[in-house]
PDB file of C-alpha atoms in Angstrom:
ATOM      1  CA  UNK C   1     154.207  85.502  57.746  1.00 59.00           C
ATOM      2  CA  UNK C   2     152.651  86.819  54.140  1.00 60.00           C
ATOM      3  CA  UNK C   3     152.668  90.328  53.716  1.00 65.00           C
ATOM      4  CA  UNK C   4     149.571  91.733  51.964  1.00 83.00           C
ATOM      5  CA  UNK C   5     151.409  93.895  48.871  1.00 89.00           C
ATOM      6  CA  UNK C   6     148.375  94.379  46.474  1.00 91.00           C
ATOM      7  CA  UNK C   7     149.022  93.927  42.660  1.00 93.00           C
ATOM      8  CA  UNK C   8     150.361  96.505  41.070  1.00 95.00           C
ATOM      9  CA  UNK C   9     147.554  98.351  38.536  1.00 95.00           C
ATOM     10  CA  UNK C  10     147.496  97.672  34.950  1.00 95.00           C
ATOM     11  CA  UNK C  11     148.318 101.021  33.686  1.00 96.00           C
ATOM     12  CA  UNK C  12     151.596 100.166  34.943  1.00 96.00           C
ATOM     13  CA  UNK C  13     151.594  96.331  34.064  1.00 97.00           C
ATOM     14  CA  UNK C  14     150.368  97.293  30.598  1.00 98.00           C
ATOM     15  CA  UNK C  15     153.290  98.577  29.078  1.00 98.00           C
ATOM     16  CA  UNK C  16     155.859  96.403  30.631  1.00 98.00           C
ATOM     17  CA  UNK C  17     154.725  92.776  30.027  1.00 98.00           C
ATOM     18  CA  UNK C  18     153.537  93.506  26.893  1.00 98.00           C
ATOM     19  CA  UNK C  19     157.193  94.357  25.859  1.00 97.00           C
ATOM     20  CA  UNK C  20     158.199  91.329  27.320  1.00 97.00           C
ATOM     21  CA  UNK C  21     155.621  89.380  25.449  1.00 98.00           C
ATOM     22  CA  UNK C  22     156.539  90.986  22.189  1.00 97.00           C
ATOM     23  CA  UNK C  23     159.911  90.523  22.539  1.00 96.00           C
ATOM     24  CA  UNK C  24     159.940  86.703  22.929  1.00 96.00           C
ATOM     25  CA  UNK C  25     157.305  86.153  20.838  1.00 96.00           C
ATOM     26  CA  UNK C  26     158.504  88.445  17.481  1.00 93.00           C
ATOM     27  CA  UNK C  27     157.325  88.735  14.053  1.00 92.00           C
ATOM     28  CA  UNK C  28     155.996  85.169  14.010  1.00 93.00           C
ATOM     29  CA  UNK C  29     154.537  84.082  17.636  1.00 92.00           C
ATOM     30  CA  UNK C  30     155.433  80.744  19.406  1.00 94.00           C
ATOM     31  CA  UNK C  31     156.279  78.584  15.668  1.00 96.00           C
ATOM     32  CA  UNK C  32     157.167  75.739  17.803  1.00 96.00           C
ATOM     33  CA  UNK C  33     154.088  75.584  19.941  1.00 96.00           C
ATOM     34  CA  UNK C  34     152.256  76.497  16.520  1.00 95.00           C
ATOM     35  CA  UNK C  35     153.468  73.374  14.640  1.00 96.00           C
ATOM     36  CA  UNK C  36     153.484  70.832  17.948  1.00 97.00           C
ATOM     37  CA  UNK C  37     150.351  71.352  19.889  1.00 97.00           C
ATOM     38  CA  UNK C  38     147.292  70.669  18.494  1.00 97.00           C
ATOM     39  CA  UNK C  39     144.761  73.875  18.875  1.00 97.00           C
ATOM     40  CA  UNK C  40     142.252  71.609  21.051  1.00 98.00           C
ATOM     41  CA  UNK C  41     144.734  70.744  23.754  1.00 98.00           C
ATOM     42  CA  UNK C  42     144.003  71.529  26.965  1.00 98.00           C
ATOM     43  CA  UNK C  43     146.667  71.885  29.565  1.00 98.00           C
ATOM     44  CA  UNK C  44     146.551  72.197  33.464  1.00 98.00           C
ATOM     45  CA  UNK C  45     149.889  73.402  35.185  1.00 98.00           C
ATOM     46  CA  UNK C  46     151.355  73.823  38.824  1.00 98.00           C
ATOM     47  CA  UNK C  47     153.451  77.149  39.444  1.00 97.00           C
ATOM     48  CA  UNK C  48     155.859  75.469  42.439  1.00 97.00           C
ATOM     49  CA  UNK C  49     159.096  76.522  44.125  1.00 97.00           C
ATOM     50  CA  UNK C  50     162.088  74.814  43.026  1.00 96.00           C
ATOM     51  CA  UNK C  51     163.994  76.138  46.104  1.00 96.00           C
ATOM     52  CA  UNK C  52     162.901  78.059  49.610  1.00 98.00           C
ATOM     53  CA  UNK C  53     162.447  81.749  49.434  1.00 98.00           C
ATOM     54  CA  UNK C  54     159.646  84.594  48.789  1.00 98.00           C
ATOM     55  CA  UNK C  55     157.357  84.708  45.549  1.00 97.00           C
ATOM     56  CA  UNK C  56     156.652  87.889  44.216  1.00 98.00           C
ATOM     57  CA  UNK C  57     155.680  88.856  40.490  1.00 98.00           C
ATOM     58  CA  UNK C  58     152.545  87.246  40.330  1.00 98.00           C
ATOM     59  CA  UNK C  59     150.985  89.984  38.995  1.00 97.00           C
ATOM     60  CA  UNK C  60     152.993  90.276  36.394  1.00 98.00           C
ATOM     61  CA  UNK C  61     153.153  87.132  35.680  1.00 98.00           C
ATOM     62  CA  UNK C  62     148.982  87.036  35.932  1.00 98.00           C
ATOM     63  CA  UNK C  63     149.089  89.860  33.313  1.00 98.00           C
ATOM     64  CA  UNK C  64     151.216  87.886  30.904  1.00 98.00           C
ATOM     65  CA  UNK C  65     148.285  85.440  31.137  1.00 98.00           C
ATOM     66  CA  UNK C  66     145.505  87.247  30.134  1.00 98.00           C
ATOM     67  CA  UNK C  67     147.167  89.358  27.490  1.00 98.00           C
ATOM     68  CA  UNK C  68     148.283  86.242  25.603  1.00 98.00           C
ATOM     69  CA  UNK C  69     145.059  85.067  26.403  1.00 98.00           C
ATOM     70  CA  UNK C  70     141.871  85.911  28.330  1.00 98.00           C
ATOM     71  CA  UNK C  71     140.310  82.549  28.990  1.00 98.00           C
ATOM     72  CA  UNK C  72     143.752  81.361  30.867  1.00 98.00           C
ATOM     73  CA  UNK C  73     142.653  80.807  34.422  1.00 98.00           C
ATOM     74  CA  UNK C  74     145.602  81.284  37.015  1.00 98.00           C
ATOM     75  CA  UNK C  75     144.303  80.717  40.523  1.00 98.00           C
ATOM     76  CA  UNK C  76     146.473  81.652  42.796  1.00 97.00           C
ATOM     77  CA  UNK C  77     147.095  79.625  46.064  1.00 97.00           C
ATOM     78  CA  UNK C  78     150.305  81.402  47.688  1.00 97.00           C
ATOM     79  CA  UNK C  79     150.257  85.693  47.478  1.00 96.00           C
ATOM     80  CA  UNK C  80     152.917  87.441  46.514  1.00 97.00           C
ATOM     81  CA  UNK C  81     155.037  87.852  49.661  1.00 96.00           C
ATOM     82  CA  UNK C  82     154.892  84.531  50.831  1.00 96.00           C
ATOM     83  CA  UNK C  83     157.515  82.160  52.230  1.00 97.00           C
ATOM     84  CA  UNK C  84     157.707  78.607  49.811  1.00 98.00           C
ATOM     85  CA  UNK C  85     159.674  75.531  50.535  1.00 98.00           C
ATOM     86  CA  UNK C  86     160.293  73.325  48.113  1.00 98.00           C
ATOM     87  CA  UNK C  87     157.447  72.220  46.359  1.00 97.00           C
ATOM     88  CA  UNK C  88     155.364  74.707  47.755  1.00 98.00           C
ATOM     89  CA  UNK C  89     152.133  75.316  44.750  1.00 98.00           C
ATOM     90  CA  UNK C  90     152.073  78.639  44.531  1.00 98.00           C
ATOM     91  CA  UNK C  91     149.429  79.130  41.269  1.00 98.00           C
ATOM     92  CA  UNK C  92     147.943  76.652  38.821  1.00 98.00           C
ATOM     93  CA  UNK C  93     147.590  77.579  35.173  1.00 98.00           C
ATOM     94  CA  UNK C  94     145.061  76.215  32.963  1.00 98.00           C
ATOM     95  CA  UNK C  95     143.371  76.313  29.532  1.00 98.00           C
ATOM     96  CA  UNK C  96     144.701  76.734  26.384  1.00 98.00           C
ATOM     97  CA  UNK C  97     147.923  74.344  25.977  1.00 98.00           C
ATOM     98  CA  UNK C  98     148.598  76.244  22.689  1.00 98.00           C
ATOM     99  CA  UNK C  99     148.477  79.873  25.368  1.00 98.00           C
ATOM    100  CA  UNK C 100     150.323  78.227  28.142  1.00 98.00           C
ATOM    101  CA  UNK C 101     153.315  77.572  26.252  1.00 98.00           C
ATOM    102  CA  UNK C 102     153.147  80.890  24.917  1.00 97.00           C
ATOM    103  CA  UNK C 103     152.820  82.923  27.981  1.00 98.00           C
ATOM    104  CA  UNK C 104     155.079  80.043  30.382  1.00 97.00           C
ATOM    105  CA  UNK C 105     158.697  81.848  29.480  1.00 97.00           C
ATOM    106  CA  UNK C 106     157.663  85.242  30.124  1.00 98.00           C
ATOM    107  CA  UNK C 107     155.550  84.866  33.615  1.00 98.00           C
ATOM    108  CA  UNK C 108     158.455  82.436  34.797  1.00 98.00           C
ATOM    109  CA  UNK C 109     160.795  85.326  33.726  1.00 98.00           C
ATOM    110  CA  UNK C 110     159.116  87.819  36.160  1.00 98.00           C
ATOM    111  CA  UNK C 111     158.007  85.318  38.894  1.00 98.00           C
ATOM    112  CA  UNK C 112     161.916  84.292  38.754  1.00 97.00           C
ATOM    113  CA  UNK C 113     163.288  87.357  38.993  1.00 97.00           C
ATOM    114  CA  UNK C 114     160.798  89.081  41.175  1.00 98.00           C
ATOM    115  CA  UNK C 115     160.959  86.104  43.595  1.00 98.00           C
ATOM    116  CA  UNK C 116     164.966  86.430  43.816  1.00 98.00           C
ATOM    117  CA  UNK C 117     164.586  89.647  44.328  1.00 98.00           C
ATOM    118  CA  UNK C 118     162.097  89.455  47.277  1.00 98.00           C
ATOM    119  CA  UNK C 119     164.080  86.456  48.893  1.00 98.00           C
ATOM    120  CA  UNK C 120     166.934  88.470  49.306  1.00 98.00           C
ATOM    121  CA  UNK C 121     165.159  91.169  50.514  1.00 98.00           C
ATOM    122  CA  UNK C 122     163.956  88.659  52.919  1.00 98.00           C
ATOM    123  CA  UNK C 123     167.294  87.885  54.193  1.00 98.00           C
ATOM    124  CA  UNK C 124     168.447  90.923  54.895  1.00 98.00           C
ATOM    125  CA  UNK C 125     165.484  91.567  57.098  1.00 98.00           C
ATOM    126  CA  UNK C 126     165.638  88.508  58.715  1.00 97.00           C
ATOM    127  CA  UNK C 127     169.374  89.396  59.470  1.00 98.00           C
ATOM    128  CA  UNK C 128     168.168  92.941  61.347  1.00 98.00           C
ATOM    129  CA  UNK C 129     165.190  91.786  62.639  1.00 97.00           C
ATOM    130  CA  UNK C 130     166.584  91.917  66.289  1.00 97.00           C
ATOM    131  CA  UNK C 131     167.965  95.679  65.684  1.00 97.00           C
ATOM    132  CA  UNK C 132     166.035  98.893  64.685  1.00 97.00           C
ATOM    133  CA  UNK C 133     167.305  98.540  61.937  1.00 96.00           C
ATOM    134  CA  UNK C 134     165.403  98.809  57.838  1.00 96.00           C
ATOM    135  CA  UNK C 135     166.197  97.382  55.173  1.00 96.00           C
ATOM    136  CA  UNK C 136     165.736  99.844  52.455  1.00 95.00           C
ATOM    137  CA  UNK C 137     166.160  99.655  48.387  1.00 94.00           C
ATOM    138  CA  UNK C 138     167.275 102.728  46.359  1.00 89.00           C
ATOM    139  CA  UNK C 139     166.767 103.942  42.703  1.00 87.00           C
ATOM    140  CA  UNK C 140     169.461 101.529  41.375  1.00 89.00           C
ATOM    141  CA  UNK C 141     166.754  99.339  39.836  1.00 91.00           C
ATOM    142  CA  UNK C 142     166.597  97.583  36.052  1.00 92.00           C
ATOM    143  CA  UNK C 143     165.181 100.074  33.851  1.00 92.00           C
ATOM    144  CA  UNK C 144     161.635  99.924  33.034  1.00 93.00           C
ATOM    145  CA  UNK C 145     161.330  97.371  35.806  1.00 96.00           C
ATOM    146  CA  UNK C 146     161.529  99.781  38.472  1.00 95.00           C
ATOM    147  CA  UNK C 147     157.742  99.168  40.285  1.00 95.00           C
ATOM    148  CA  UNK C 148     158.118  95.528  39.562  1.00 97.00           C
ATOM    149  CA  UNK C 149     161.412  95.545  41.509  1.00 97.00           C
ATOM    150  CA  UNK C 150     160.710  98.025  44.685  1.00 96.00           C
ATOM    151  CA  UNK C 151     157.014  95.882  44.495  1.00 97.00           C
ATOM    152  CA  UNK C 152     159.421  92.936  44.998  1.00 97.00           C
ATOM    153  CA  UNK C 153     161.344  94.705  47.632  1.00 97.00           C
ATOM    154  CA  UNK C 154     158.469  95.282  49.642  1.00 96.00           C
ATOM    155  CA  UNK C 155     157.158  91.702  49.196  1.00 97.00           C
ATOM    156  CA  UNK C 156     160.147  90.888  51.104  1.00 97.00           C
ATOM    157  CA  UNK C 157     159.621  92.995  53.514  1.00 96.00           C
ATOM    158  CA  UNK C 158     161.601  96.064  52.637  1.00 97.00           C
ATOM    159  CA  UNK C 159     160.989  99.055  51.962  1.00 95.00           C
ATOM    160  CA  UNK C 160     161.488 101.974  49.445  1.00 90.00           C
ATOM    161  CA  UNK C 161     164.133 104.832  50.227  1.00 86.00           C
ATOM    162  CA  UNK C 162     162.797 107.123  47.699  1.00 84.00           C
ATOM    163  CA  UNK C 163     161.069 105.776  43.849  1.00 85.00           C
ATOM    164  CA  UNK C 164     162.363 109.130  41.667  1.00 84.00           C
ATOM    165  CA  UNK C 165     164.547 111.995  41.785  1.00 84.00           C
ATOM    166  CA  UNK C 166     161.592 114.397  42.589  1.00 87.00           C
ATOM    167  CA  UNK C 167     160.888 112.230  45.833  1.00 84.00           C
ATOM    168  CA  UNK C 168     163.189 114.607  47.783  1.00 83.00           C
ATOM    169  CA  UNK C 169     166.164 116.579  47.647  1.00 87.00           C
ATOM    170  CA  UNK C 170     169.374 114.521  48.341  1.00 84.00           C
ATOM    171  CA  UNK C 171     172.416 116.151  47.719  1.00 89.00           C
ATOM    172  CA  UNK C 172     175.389 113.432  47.182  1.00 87.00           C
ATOM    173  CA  UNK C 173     179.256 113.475  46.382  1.00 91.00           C
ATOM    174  CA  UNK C 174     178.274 114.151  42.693  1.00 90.00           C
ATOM    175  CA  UNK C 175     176.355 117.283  43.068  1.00 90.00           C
ATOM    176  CA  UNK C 176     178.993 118.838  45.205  1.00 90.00           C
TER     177      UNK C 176
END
């Protein structure tokens, strides 16, 4: 079963992936790619699961994309909240070889960590599935990363317990 999570919006996006992109690619940009890749070379790539589980931060990872660079064409074969086995395609990249190598590290960096999380959101639910049971994720997230990872949550089928402290009043151990 895929569960229909849409992307999350760019206004949110924005600001985190473009950290991400400036922080691996510095003062200088990709020098390697720069000095090994001719600027003509075009590239075509599969985005496929190494191992079974849920993929989730294809948005993010679509984002990364177009900000390094706008003619990159990702189409996407497998949404966000679906189940891959091994080998399972779940996007192809292509265009710009040069752009690909750029923007490869930091979409596999969300799709890798957004997937783990969903796939063990996944087994948890699996695990309750015959109770009433929910399986719910708290505040307790990565900072800055906090809709990429509840996103994640609920491409696994979880859900969110509360996104911010003025969701609701909770008074804990700490407060009393």
């Amino acid at each position: 079963m895929t569960l229909h999570i849409p992307p999350l919006p760019p206004i949110i996006l924005d600001p985190i992936v473009r950290l991400a992109l400036a922080e691996d690619l510095g003062r200088a940009g990709d020098l390697t790619t720069d000095a090994t890749i001719p600027p003509e070379t075009q590239l075509s790539v599969v985005i496929a699961a190494r191992k079974p589980g849920v993929i989730a931060g294809l948005d993010a990872a679509a984002y990364s994309a177009q900000l390094v660079d706008p003619a990159l064409k990702l189409d996407i074969s497998k949404p966000d909240g679906s189940l891959l086995s091994p080998g399972d395609v779940a996007a192809r990249l292509t265009g710009s070889a040069r752009s690909i190598l750029t923007a490869e590290r930091t979409m596999l960096n969300f799709l890798g960590r957004l997937s783990g999380v969903a796939t063990l959101t996944r087994q948890y639910v699996d695990a309750v599935a015959h109770t009433q049971a929910r399986i719910v994720c708290t505040r307790k997230t990565t900072p800055g990363h906090r809709a990429l990872e509840k996103r994640a949550v609920r491409c696994g089928g979880g859900t969110s317990h509360r996104y911010g402290l003025d969701d609701a009043i909770l008074i804990k151990d700490n407060h009393i």
